[in-house]
mmCIF file with all atom_site columns, C-alpha atoms in Angstrom:
data_model
loop_
_atom_site.group_PDB
_atom_site.id
_atom_site.type_symbol
_atom_site.label_atom_id
_atom_site.label_alt_id
_atom_site.label_comp_id
_atom_site.label_asym_id
_atom_site.label_entity_id
_atom_site.label_seq_id
_atom_site.pdbx_PDB_ins_code
_atom_site.Cartn_x
_atom_site.Cartn_y
_atom_site.Cartn_z
_atom_site.occupancy
_atom_site.B_iso_or_equiv
_atom_site.pdbx_formal_charge
_atom_site.auth_seq_id
_atom_site.auth_comp_id
_atom_site.auth_asym_id
_atom_site.auth_atom_id
_atom_site.pdbx_PDB_model_num
ATOM 1   C CA . MET A 1 1   ? 17.213  13.815  16.541  1.00 0.00 ? 964  MET A CA 1
ATOM 2   C CA . VAL A 1 2   ? 17.978  15.196  13.097  1.00 0.00 ? 965  VAL A CA 1
ATOM 3   C CA . LYS A 1 3   ? 15.375  17.308  11.297  1.00 0.00 ? 966  LYS A CA 1
ATOM 4   C CA . PHE A 1 4   ? 14.735  17.454  7.569   1.00 0.00 ? 967  PHE A CA 1
ATOM 5   C CA . SER A 1 5   ? 16.037  21.017  7.533   1.00 0.00 ? 968  SER A CA 1
ATOM 6   C CA . ASP A 1 6   ? 19.389  19.666  8.786   1.00 0.00 ? 969  ASP A CA 1
ATOM 7   C CA . ILE A 1 7   ? 19.918  17.315  5.845   1.00 0.00 ? 970  ILE A CA 1
ATOM 8   C CA . LYS A 1 8   ? 18.100  19.347  3.185   1.00 0.00 ? 971  LYS A CA 1
ATOM 9   C CA . PRO A 1 9   ? 21.257  21.196  2.003   1.00 0.00 ? 972  PRO A CA 1
ATOM 10  C CA . LYS A 1 10  ? 22.949  17.832  1.410   1.00 0.00 ? 973  LYS A CA 1
ATOM 11  C CA . ILE A 1 11  ? 20.176  16.504  -0.882  1.00 0.00 ? 974  ILE A CA 1
ATOM 12  C CA . GLU A 1 12  ? 20.864  16.870  -4.603  1.00 0.00 ? 975  GLU A CA 1
ATOM 13  C CA . ASN A 1 13  ? 18.132  17.727  -7.137  1.00 0.00 ? 976  ASN A CA 1
ATOM 14  C CA . LEU A 1 14  ? 15.499  18.080  -4.441  1.00 0.00 ? 977  LEU A CA 1
ATOM 15  C CA . THR A 1 15  ? 12.028  18.242  -6.035  1.00 0.00 ? 978  THR A CA 1
ATOM 16  C CA . LYS A 1 16  ? 8.574   18.338  -4.499  1.00 0.00 ? 979  LYS A CA 1
ATOM 17  C CA . ILE A 1 17  ? 6.545   15.439  -5.943  1.00 0.00 ? 980  ILE A CA 1
ATOM 18  C CA . GLY A 1 18  ? 3.468   15.395  -3.721  1.00 0.00 ? 981  GLY A CA 1
ATOM 19  C CA . GLU A 1 19  ? 1.605   17.162  -0.960  1.00 0.00 ? 982  GLU A CA 1
ATOM 20  C CA . GLY A 1 20  ? -1.156  16.189  1.440   1.00 0.00 ? 983  GLY A CA 1
ATOM 21  C CA . TRP A 1 21  ? -2.625  17.757  4.521   1.00 0.00 ? 984  TRP A CA 1
ATOM 22  C CA . ARG A 1 22  ? -0.160  15.919  6.783   1.00 0.00 ? 985  ARG A CA 1
ATOM 23  C CA . ALA A 1 23  ? 3.019   15.889  4.762   1.00 0.00 ? 986  ALA A CA 1
ATOM 24  C CA . VAL A 1 24  ? 5.001   17.042  1.758   1.00 0.00 ? 987  VAL A CA 1
ATOM 25  C CA . VAL A 1 25  ? 6.874   14.455  -0.311  1.00 0.00 ? 988  VAL A CA 1
ATOM 26  C CA . TYR A 1 26  ? 10.160  15.235  -2.023  1.00 0.00 ? 989  TYR A CA 1
ATOM 27  C CA . ARG A 1 27  ? 12.486  13.322  -4.292  1.00 0.00 ? 990  ARG A CA 1
ATOM 28  C CA . GLY A 1 28  ? 16.243  13.778  -4.255  1.00 0.00 ? 991  GLY A CA 1
ATOM 29  C CA . LYS A 1 29  ? 19.636  12.108  -4.259  1.00 0.00 ? 992  LYS A CA 1
ATOM 30  C CA . PHE A 1 30  ? 21.201  11.649  -0.833  1.00 0.00 ? 993  PHE A CA 1
ATOM 31  C CA . GLU A 1 31  ? 24.591  9.970   -0.439  1.00 0.00 ? 994  GLU A CA 1
ATOM 32  C CA . GLY A 1 32  ? 24.209  8.443   -3.898  1.00 0.00 ? 995  GLY A CA 1
ATOM 33  C CA . GLN A 1 33  ? 20.731  7.044   -3.308  1.00 0.00 ? 996  GLN A CA 1
ATOM 34  C CA . ASP A 1 34  ? 17.528  8.054   -5.137  1.00 0.00 ? 997  ASP A CA 1
ATOM 35  C CA . LEU A 1 35  ? 15.158  8.651   -2.232  1.00 0.00 ? 998  LEU A CA 1
ATOM 36  C CA . ALA A 1 36  ? 11.746  9.994   -1.383  1.00 0.00 ? 999  ALA A CA 1
ATOM 37  C CA . PHE A 1 37  ? 11.373  12.111  1.755   1.00 0.00 ? 1000 PHE A CA 1
ATOM 38  C CA . LYS A 1 38  ? 8.023   12.422  3.474   1.00 0.00 ? 1001 LYS A CA 1
ATOM 39  C CA . VAL A 1 39  ? 8.145   15.501  5.690   1.00 0.00 ? 1002 VAL A CA 1
ATOM 40  C CA . ALA A 1 40  ? 5.526   16.504  8.264   1.00 0.00 ? 1003 ALA A CA 1
ATOM 41  C CA . SER A 1 41  ? 3.817   19.711  7.203   1.00 0.00 ? 1004 SER A CA 1
ATOM 42  C CA . GLU A 1 42  ? 3.301   20.759  10.858  1.00 0.00 ? 1005 GLU A CA 1
ATOM 43  C CA . ASP A 1 43  ? 4.567   19.616  14.237  1.00 0.00 ? 1006 ASP A CA 1
ATOM 44  C CA . ILE A 1 44  ? 1.250   17.925  15.059  1.00 0.00 ? 1007 ILE A CA 1
ATOM 45  C CA . HIS A 1 45  ? 1.774   15.569  12.096  1.00 0.00 ? 1008 HIS A CA 1
ATOM 46  C CA . LYS A 1 46  ? 5.193   14.314  13.184  1.00 0.00 ? 1009 LYS A CA 1
ATOM 47  C CA . HIS A 1 47  ? 3.768   11.302  15.006  1.00 0.00 ? 1010 HIS A CA 1
ATOM 48  C CA . PRO A 1 48  ? 1.835   9.822   12.023  1.00 0.00 ? 1011 PRO A CA 1
ATOM 49  C CA . ILE A 1 49  ? 4.946   10.194  9.877   1.00 0.00 ? 1012 ILE A CA 1
ATOM 50  C CA . GLN A 1 50  ? 7.082   8.433   12.497  1.00 0.00 ? 1013 GLN A CA 1
ATOM 51  C CA . LYS A 1 51  ? 4.432   5.702   12.797  1.00 0.00 ? 1014 LYS A CA 1
ATOM 52  C CA . GLU A 1 52  ? 4.550   5.189   9.035   1.00 0.00 ? 1015 GLU A CA 1
ATOM 53  C CA . GLY A 1 53  ? 8.307   4.649   9.287   1.00 0.00 ? 1016 GLY A CA 1
ATOM 54  C CA . ILE A 1 54  ? 7.817   1.961   11.931  1.00 0.00 ? 1017 ILE A CA 1
ATOM 55  C CA . ILE A 1 55  ? 5.150   0.193   9.868   1.00 0.00 ? 1018 ILE A CA 1
ATOM 56  C CA . LEU A 1 56  ? 7.299   0.384   6.716   1.00 0.00 ? 1019 LEU A CA 1
ATOM 57  C CA . GLN A 1 57  ? 10.102  -1.394  8.539   1.00 0.00 ? 1020 GLN A CA 1
ATOM 58  C CA . GLN A 1 58  ? 7.655   -4.135  9.555   1.00 0.00 ? 1021 GLN A CA 1
ATOM 59  C CA . VAL A 1 59  ? 6.162   -4.682  6.100   1.00 0.00 ? 1022 VAL A CA 1
ATOM 60  C CA . ASN A 1 60  ? 9.526   -4.410  4.310   1.00 0.00 ? 1023 ASN A CA 1
ATOM 61  C CA . LYS A 1 61  ? 10.384  -7.787  5.873   1.00 0.00 ? 1024 LYS A CA 1
ATOM 62  C CA . TYR A 1 62  ? 7.698   -9.228  3.587   1.00 0.00 ? 1025 TYR A CA 1
ATOM 63  C CA . CYS A 1 63  ? 8.786   -7.253  0.492   1.00 0.00 ? 1026 CYS A CA 1
ATOM 64  C CA . ILE A 1 64  ? 5.883   -4.815  0.847   1.00 0.00 ? 1027 ILE A CA 1
ATOM 65  C CA . GLY A 1 65  ? 6.157   -1.065  0.369   1.00 0.00 ? 1028 GLY A CA 1
ATOM 66  C CA . PRO A 1 66  ? 9.079   1.158   -0.590  1.00 0.00 ? 1029 PRO A CA 1
ATOM 67  C CA . VAL A 1 67  ? 12.300  0.232   1.199   1.00 0.00 ? 1030 VAL A CA 1
ATOM 68  C CA . PHE A 1 68  ? 12.684  2.291   4.390   1.00 0.00 ? 1031 PHE A CA 1
ATOM 69  C CA . LYS A 1 69  ? 16.090  3.957   4.727   1.00 0.00 ? 1032 LYS A CA 1
ATOM 70  C CA . PHE A 1 70  ? 16.116  6.249   7.753   1.00 0.00 ? 1033 PHE A CA 1
ATOM 71  C CA . SER A 1 71  ? 14.062  8.784   9.652   1.00 0.00 ? 1034 SER A CA 1
ATOM 72  C CA . GLY A 1 72  ? 14.406  11.991  11.632  1.00 0.00 ? 1035 GLY A CA 1
ATOM 73  C CA . GLU A 1 73  ? 12.311  14.050  13.955  1.00 0.00 ? 1036 GLU A CA 1
ATOM 74  C CA . ASP A 1 74  ? 9.908   15.235  11.264  1.00 0.00 ? 1037 ASP A CA 1
ATOM 75  C CA . PHE A 1 75  ? 10.497  12.969  8.251   1.00 0.00 ? 1038 PHE A CA 1
ATOM 76  C CA . ILE A 1 76  ? 11.078  9.504   6.889   1.00 0.00 ? 1039 ILE A CA 1
ATOM 77  C CA . ALA A 1 77  ? 13.210  8.554   3.884   1.00 0.00 ? 1040 ALA A CA 1
ATOM 78  C CA . TYR A 1 78  ? 12.685  5.560   1.633   1.00 0.00 ? 1041 TYR A CA 1
ATOM 79  C CA . ASN A 1 79  ? 13.660  4.353   -1.827  1.00 0.00 ? 1042 ASN A CA 1
ATOM 80  C CA . TYR A 1 80  ? 11.974  6.331   -4.583  1.00 0.00 ? 1043 TYR A CA 1
ATOM 81  C CA . ILE A 1 81  ? 9.714   4.171   -6.754  1.00 0.00 ? 1044 ILE A CA 1
ATOM 82  C CA . GLU A 1 82  ? 9.573   4.967   -10.449 1.00 0.00 ? 1045 GLU A CA 1
ATOM 83  C CA . GLY A 1 83  ? 6.025   3.894   -11.181 1.00 0.00 ? 1046 GLY A CA 1
ATOM 84  C CA . LYS A 1 84  ? 2.513   4.793   -12.224 1.00 0.00 ? 1047 LYS A CA 1
ATOM 85  C CA . PRO A 1 85  ? -0.738  4.589   -10.213 1.00 0.00 ? 1048 PRO A CA 1
ATOM 86  C CA . LEU A 1 86  ? -2.509  1.240   -10.506 1.00 0.00 ? 1049 LEU A CA 1
ATOM 87  C CA . ASN A 1 87  ? -5.564  2.688   -12.253 1.00 0.00 ? 1050 ASN A CA 1
ATOM 88  C CA . GLU A 1 88  ? -3.371  4.054   -15.061 1.00 0.00 ? 1051 GLU A CA 1
ATOM 89  C CA . VAL A 1 89  ? -1.736  0.675   -15.691 1.00 0.00 ? 1052 VAL A CA 1
ATOM 90  C CA . LEU A 1 90  ? -4.420  -1.951  -15.008 1.00 0.00 ? 1053 LEU A CA 1
ATOM 91  C CA . SER A 1 91  ? -5.679  -3.618  -18.199 1.00 0.00 ? 1054 SER A CA 1
ATOM 92  C CA . LYS A 1 92  ? -7.203  -6.874  -19.409 1.00 0.00 ? 1055 LYS A CA 1
ATOM 93  C CA . ASN A 1 93  ? -3.726  -8.161  -20.306 1.00 0.00 ? 1056 ASN A CA 1
ATOM 94  C CA . ASN A 1 94  ? -2.132  -7.587  -16.878 1.00 0.00 ? 1057 ASN A CA 1
ATOM 95  C CA . TYR A 1 95  ? -5.216  -7.775  -14.647 1.00 0.00 ? 1058 TYR A CA 1
ATOM 96  C CA . GLN A 1 96  ? -4.592  -11.170 -13.054 1.00 0.00 ? 1059 GLN A CA 1
ATOM 97  C CA . HIS A 1 97  ? -0.880  -10.523 -12.552 1.00 0.00 ? 1060 HIS A CA 1
ATOM 98  C CA . LEU A 1 98  ? -1.424  -7.184  -10.781 1.00 0.00 ? 1061 LEU A CA 1
ATOM 99  C CA . ILE A 1 99  ? -4.518  -8.163  -8.807  1.00 0.00 ? 1062 ILE A CA 1
ATOM 100 C CA . THR A 1 100 ? -2.729  -11.292 -7.561  1.00 0.00 ? 1063 THR A CA 1
ATOM 101 C CA . GLN A 1 101 ? 0.040   -9.094  -6.158  1.00 0.00 ? 1064 GLN A CA 1
ATOM 102 C CA . LEU A 1 102 ? -2.486  -6.700  -4.644  1.00 0.00 ? 1065 LEU A CA 1
ATOM 103 C CA . LEU A 1 103 ? -4.430  -9.503  -2.964  1.00 0.00 ? 1066 LEU A CA 1
ATOM 104 C CA . ASP A 1 104 ? -1.316  -11.346 -1.748  1.00 0.00 ? 1067 ASP A CA 1
ATOM 105 C CA . GLN A 1 105 ? 0.155   -8.206  -0.168  1.00 0.00 ? 1068 GLN A CA 1
ATOM 106 C CA . SER A 1 106 ? -3.213  -7.364  1.370   1.00 0.00 ? 1069 SER A CA 1
ATOM 107 C CA . PHE A 1 107 ? -3.409  -10.837 2.910   1.00 0.00 ? 1070 PHE A CA 1
ATOM 108 C CA . ILE A 1 108 ? 0.045   -10.441 4.432   1.00 0.00 ? 1071 ILE A CA 1
ATOM 109 C CA . LEU A 1 109 ? -1.070  -7.141  5.983   1.00 0.00 ? 1072 LEU A CA 1
ATOM 110 C CA . ASP A 1 110 ? -4.137  -8.907  7.364   1.00 0.00 ? 1073 ASP A CA 1
ATOM 111 C CA . THR A 1 111 ? -1.948  -11.594 8.962   1.00 0.00 ? 1074 THR A CA 1
ATOM 112 C CA . LEU A 1 112 ? 0.246   -8.846  10.453  1.00 0.00 ? 1075 LEU A CA 1
ATOM 113 C CA . LYS A 1 113 ? -2.920  -7.220  11.884  1.00 0.00 ? 1076 LYS A CA 1
ATOM 114 C CA . ILE A 1 114 ? -2.208  -3.992  10.003  1.00 0.00 ? 1077 ILE A CA 1
ATOM 115 C CA . ASP A 1 115 ? -5.164  -2.225  8.407   1.00 0.00 ? 1078 ASP A CA 1
ATOM 116 C CA . LYS A 1 116 ? -3.700  0.011   5.730   1.00 0.00 ? 1079 LYS A CA 1
ATOM 117 C CA . GLY A 1 117 ? -6.889  1.942   4.981   1.00 0.00 ? 1080 GLY A CA 1
ATOM 118 C CA . GLU A 1 118 ? -8.082  3.156   1.575   1.00 0.00 ? 1081 GLU A CA 1
ATOM 119 C CA . MET A 1 119 ? -7.727  -0.310  0.025   1.00 0.00 ? 1082 MET A CA 1
ATOM 120 C CA . HIS A 1 120 ? -11.270 -0.079  -1.338  1.00 0.00 ? 1083 HIS A CA 1
ATOM 121 C CA . ARG A 1 121 ? -9.913  2.500   -3.800  1.00 0.00 ? 1084 ARG A CA 1
ATOM 122 C CA . PRO A 1 122 ? -6.300  1.502   -4.466  1.00 0.00 ? 1085 PRO A CA 1
ATOM 123 C CA . TYR A 1 123 ? -5.404  4.157   -6.979  1.00 0.00 ? 1086 TYR A CA 1
ATOM 124 C CA . ALA A 1 124 ? -2.746  6.743   -6.091  1.00 0.00 ? 1087 ALA A CA 1
ATOM 125 C CA . ASN A 1 125 ? -1.585  4.691   -3.078  1.00 0.00 ? 1088 ASN A CA 1
ATOM 126 C CA . VAL A 1 126 ? -0.607  1.717   -5.244  1.00 0.00 ? 1089 VAL A CA 1
ATOM 127 C CA . LEU A 1 127 ? 2.235   2.095   -7.763  1.00 0.00 ? 1090 LEU A CA 1
ATOM 128 C CA . VAL A 1 128 ? 3.299   -0.234  -10.575 1.00 0.00 ? 1091 VAL A CA 1
ATOM 129 C CA . ASP A 1 129 ? 6.784   -0.098  -12.088 1.00 0.00 ? 1092 ASP A CA 1
ATOM 130 C CA . GLU A 1 130 ? 7.805   -0.892  -15.682 1.00 0.00 ? 1093 GLU A CA 1
ATOM 131 C CA . ASP A 1 131 ? 8.313   -4.564  -14.764 1.00 0.00 ? 1094 ASP A CA 1
ATOM 132 C CA . LEU A 1 132 ? 4.713   -4.727  -13.465 1.00 0.00 ? 1095 LEU A CA 1
ATOM 133 C CA . LYS A 1 133 ? 5.870   -5.039  -9.873  1.00 0.00 ? 1096 LYS A CA 1
ATOM 134 C CA . LEU A 1 134 ? 3.252   -3.598  -7.553  1.00 0.00 ? 1097 LEU A CA 1
ATOM 135 C CA . TYR A 1 135 ? 4.063   -1.426  -4.517  1.00 0.00 ? 1098 TYR A CA 1
ATOM 136 C CA . LEU A 1 136 ? 1.760   -0.336  -1.715  1.00 0.00 ? 1099 LEU A CA 1
ATOM 137 C CA . ILE A 1 137 ? 2.682   3.168   -0.563  1.00 0.00 ? 1100 ILE A CA 1
ATOM 138 C CA . ASP A 1 138 ? 1.370   5.744   1.946   1.00 0.00 ? 1101 ASP A CA 1
ATOM 139 C CA . PHE A 1 139 ? 1.092   3.878   5.234   1.00 0.00 ? 1102 PHE A CA 1
ATOM 140 C CA . GLU A 1 140 ? 0.508   6.996   7.357   1.00 0.00 ? 1103 GLU A CA 1
ATOM 141 C CA . ARG A 1 141 ? -3.165  6.046   7.899   1.00 0.00 ? 1104 ARG A CA 1
ATOM 142 C CA . ALA A 1 142 ? -2.346  2.428   8.696   1.00 0.00 ? 1105 ALA A CA 1
ATOM 143 C CA . THR A 1 143 ? -3.437  1.148   12.091  1.00 0.00 ? 1106 THR A CA 1
ATOM 144 C CA . LYS A 1 144 ? -3.086  -2.013  14.127  1.00 0.00 ? 1107 LYS A CA 1
ATOM 145 C CA . SER A 1 145 ? -6.350  -3.950  14.150  1.00 0.00 ? 1108 SER A CA 1
ATOM 146 C CA . LEU A 1 146 ? -7.566  -7.332  15.396  1.00 0.00 ? 1109 LEU A CA 1
ATOM 147 C CA . LYS A 1 147 ? -9.748  -7.556  12.276  1.00 0.00 ? 1110 LYS A CA 1
ATOM 148 C CA . PRO A 1 148 ? -8.003  -5.742  9.426   1.00 0.00 ? 1111 PRO A CA 1
ATOM 149 C CA . LYS A 1 149 ? -9.983  -5.341  6.207   1.00 0.00 ? 1112 LYS A CA 1
ATOM 150 C CA . ASN A 1 150 ? -7.328  -5.113  3.525   1.00 0.00 ? 1113 ASN A CA 1
ATOM 151 C CA . VAL A 1 151 ? -8.431  -8.179  1.558   1.00 0.00 ? 1114 VAL A CA 1
ATOM 152 C CA . LEU A 1 152 ? -12.117 -7.401  2.082   1.00 0.00 ? 1115 LEU A CA 1
ATOM 153 C CA . ASN A 1 153 ? -11.648 -3.839  0.823   1.00 0.00 ? 1116 ASN A CA 1
ATOM 154 C CA . VAL A 1 154 ? -9.642  -4.922  -2.226  1.00 0.00 ? 1117 VAL A CA 1
ATOM 155 C CA . ILE A 1 155 ? -12.348 -7.403  -3.175  1.00 0.00 ? 1118 ILE A CA 1
ATOM 156 C CA . GLN A 1 156 ? -14.941 -4.668  -2.725  1.00 0.00 ? 1119 GLN A CA 1
ATOM 157 C CA . PHE A 1 157 ? -12.931 -2.713  -5.311  1.00 0.00 ? 1120 PHE A CA 1
ATOM 158 C CA . ILE A 1 158 ? -12.568 -5.696  -7.652  1.00 0.00 ? 1121 ILE A CA 1
ATOM 159 C CA . SER A 1 159 ? -16.205 -6.786  -7.507  1.00 0.00 ? 1122 SER A CA 1
ATOM 160 C CA . ARG A 1 160 ? -17.806 -3.458  -8.390  1.00 0.00 ? 1123 ARG A CA 1
ATOM 161 C CA . GLY A 1 161 ? -20.355 -3.996  -11.121 1.00 0.00 ? 1124 GLY A CA 1
ATOM 162 C CA . LEU A 1 162 ? -20.683 -7.732  -10.433 1.00 0.00 ? 1125 LEU A CA 1
ATOM 163 C CA . ASP A 1 163 ? -24.349 -8.683  -10.713 1.00 0.00 ? 1126 ASP A CA 1
ATOM 164 C CA . ASN A 1 164 ? -24.630 -11.833 -8.623  1.00 0.00 ? 1127 ASN A CA 1
ATOM 165 C CA . LYS A 1 165 ? -22.583 -11.575 -5.439  1.00 0.00 ? 1128 LYS A CA 1
ATOM 166 C CA . GLU A 1 166 ? -24.250 -14.253 -3.297  1.00 0.00 ? 1129 GLU A CA 1
ATOM 167 C CA . ASP A 1 167 ? -21.391 -16.776 -3.507  1.00 0.00 ? 1130 ASP A CA 1
ATOM 168 C CA . LEU A 1 168 ? -18.796 -14.048 -3.071  1.00 0.00 ? 1131 LEU A CA 1
ATOM 169 C CA . ILE A 1 169 ? -20.566 -12.666 0.008   1.00 0.00 ? 1132 ILE A CA 1
ATOM 170 C CA . LYS A 1 170 ? -20.567 -16.148 1.577   1.00 0.00 ? 1133 LYS A CA 1
ATOM 171 C CA . LEU A 1 171 ? -16.829 -16.493 0.987   1.00 0.00 ? 1134 LEU A CA 1
ATOM 172 C CA . LEU A 1 172 ? -16.193 -13.001 2.349   1.00 0.00 ? 1135 LEU A CA 1
ATOM 173 C CA . LYS A 1 173 ? -18.136 -13.776 5.541   1.00 0.00 ? 1136 LYS A CA 1
ATOM 174 C CA . ILE A 1 174 ? -16.117 -16.948 6.067   1.00 0.00 ? 1137 ILE A CA 1
ATOM 175 C CA . TYR A 1 175 ? -12.841 -15.083 5.528   1.00 0.00 ? 1138 TYR A CA 1
ATOM 176 C CA . LYS A 1 176 ? -13.920 -12.235 7.801   1.00 0.00 ? 1139 LYS A CA 1
ATOM 177 C CA . PHE A 1 177 ? -14.615 -14.731 10.596  1.00 0.00 ? 1140 PHE A CA 1
ATOM 178 C CA . HIS A 1 178 ? -11.349 -16.622 10.085  1.00 0.00 ? 1141 HIS A CA 1
ATOM 179 C CA . GLN A 1 179 ? -8.604  -14.938 8.050   1.00 0.00 ? 1142 GLN A CA 1
ATOM 180 C CA . SER A 1 180 ? -6.750  -18.140 7.191   1.00 0.00 ? 1143 SER A CA 1
ATOM 181 C CA . GLN A 1 181 ? -4.609  -18.989 4.170   1.00 0.00 ? 1144 GLN A CA 1
ATOM 182 C CA . GLU A 1 182 ? -7.182  -21.591 3.117   1.00 0.00 ? 1145 GLU A CA 1
ATOM 183 C CA . ASN A 1 183 ? -10.090 -19.138 3.183   1.00 0.00 ? 1146 ASN A CA 1
ATOM 184 C CA . PHE A 1 184 ? -7.998  -16.547 1.375   1.00 0.00 ? 1147 PHE A CA 1
ATOM 185 C CA . GLU A 1 185 ? -7.135  -19.008 -1.408  1.00 0.00 ? 1148 GLU A CA 1
ATOM 186 C CA . LYS A 1 186 ? -10.836 -19.823 -1.854  1.00 0.00 ? 1149 LYS A CA 1
ATOM 187 C CA . LEU A 1 187 ? -11.531 -16.118 -2.312  1.00 0.00 ? 1150 LEU A CA 1
ATOM 188 C CA . LYS A 1 188 ? -8.713  -15.804 -4.836  1.00 0.00 ? 1151 LYS A CA 1
ATOM 189 C CA . ASP A 1 189 ? -9.942  -18.814 -6.784  1.00 0.00 ? 1152 ASP A CA 1
ATOM 190 C CA . TYR A 1 190 ? -13.397 -17.260 -6.998  1.00 0.00 ? 1153 TYR A CA 1
ATOM 191 C CA . ILE A 1 191 ? -12.002 -13.917 -8.117  1.00 0.00 ? 1154 ILE A CA 1
ATOM 192 C CA . PHE A 1 192 ? -9.983  -15.420 -10.949 1.00 0.00 ? 1155 PHE A CA 1
ATOM 193 C CA . THR A 1 193 ? -12.568 -17.938 -12.131 1.00 0.00 ? 1156 THR A CA 1
ATOM 194 C CA . VAL A 1 194 ? -15.644 -15.699 -11.982 1.00 0.00 ? 1157 VAL A CA 1
ATOM 195 C CA . ILE A 1 195 ? -14.719 -12.015 -11.945 1.00 0.00 ? 1158 ILE A CA 1
ATOM 196 C CA . CYS A 1 196 ? -11.760 -12.170 -14.342 1.00 0.00 ? 1159 CYS A CA 1
ATOM 197 C CA . GLN A 1 197 ? -13.923 -13.825 -16.985 1.00 0.00 ? 1160 GLN A CA 1
ATOM 198 C CA . LYS A 1 198 ? -16.115 -10.752 -17.071 1.00 0.00 ? 1161 LYS A CA 1
ATOM 199 C CA . ILE A 1 199 ? -13.293 -8.320  -17.838 1.00 0.00 ? 1162 ILE A CA 1
#
């Protein structure tokens, strides 16, 4: 299986754009495509990177995440997203539009039984492009789960500072017990009729 070092000489304008404890992320042009490359920083981190590639291919079917292109022994490659972190873009004017996308994508992940992780603080791992299209990125911590908490965690993020949460807690308990479309829509209705009015 090909390694990143094998294709690195063929990548034009290669630039490091991010680094974590598991991987380094680069941007570059490969065969005419503007791509991001997530490369395992050590051999022990190859598996999580490969797992992220598999999950990306699953969620791409539902228009979630950056578009997966290919992978190698120690890296994955996907379309580079020109965007800003959610917390730098979110405002009163675009709040409902962006939060709707965030909730809808989170619900799809719940139905796929994928718990992305870190959805209670969707900052650097959620990008928004100039057309206000929202992208979930960084799936390396994602896991399969019978009871994923993507929607629950996003609502935890949204409802910070809300004084009276009794009705919301009831709706959350119902959704947690049965993650149906109907229960999700009730949560969304509450969010946009109660919480959005307070922004």
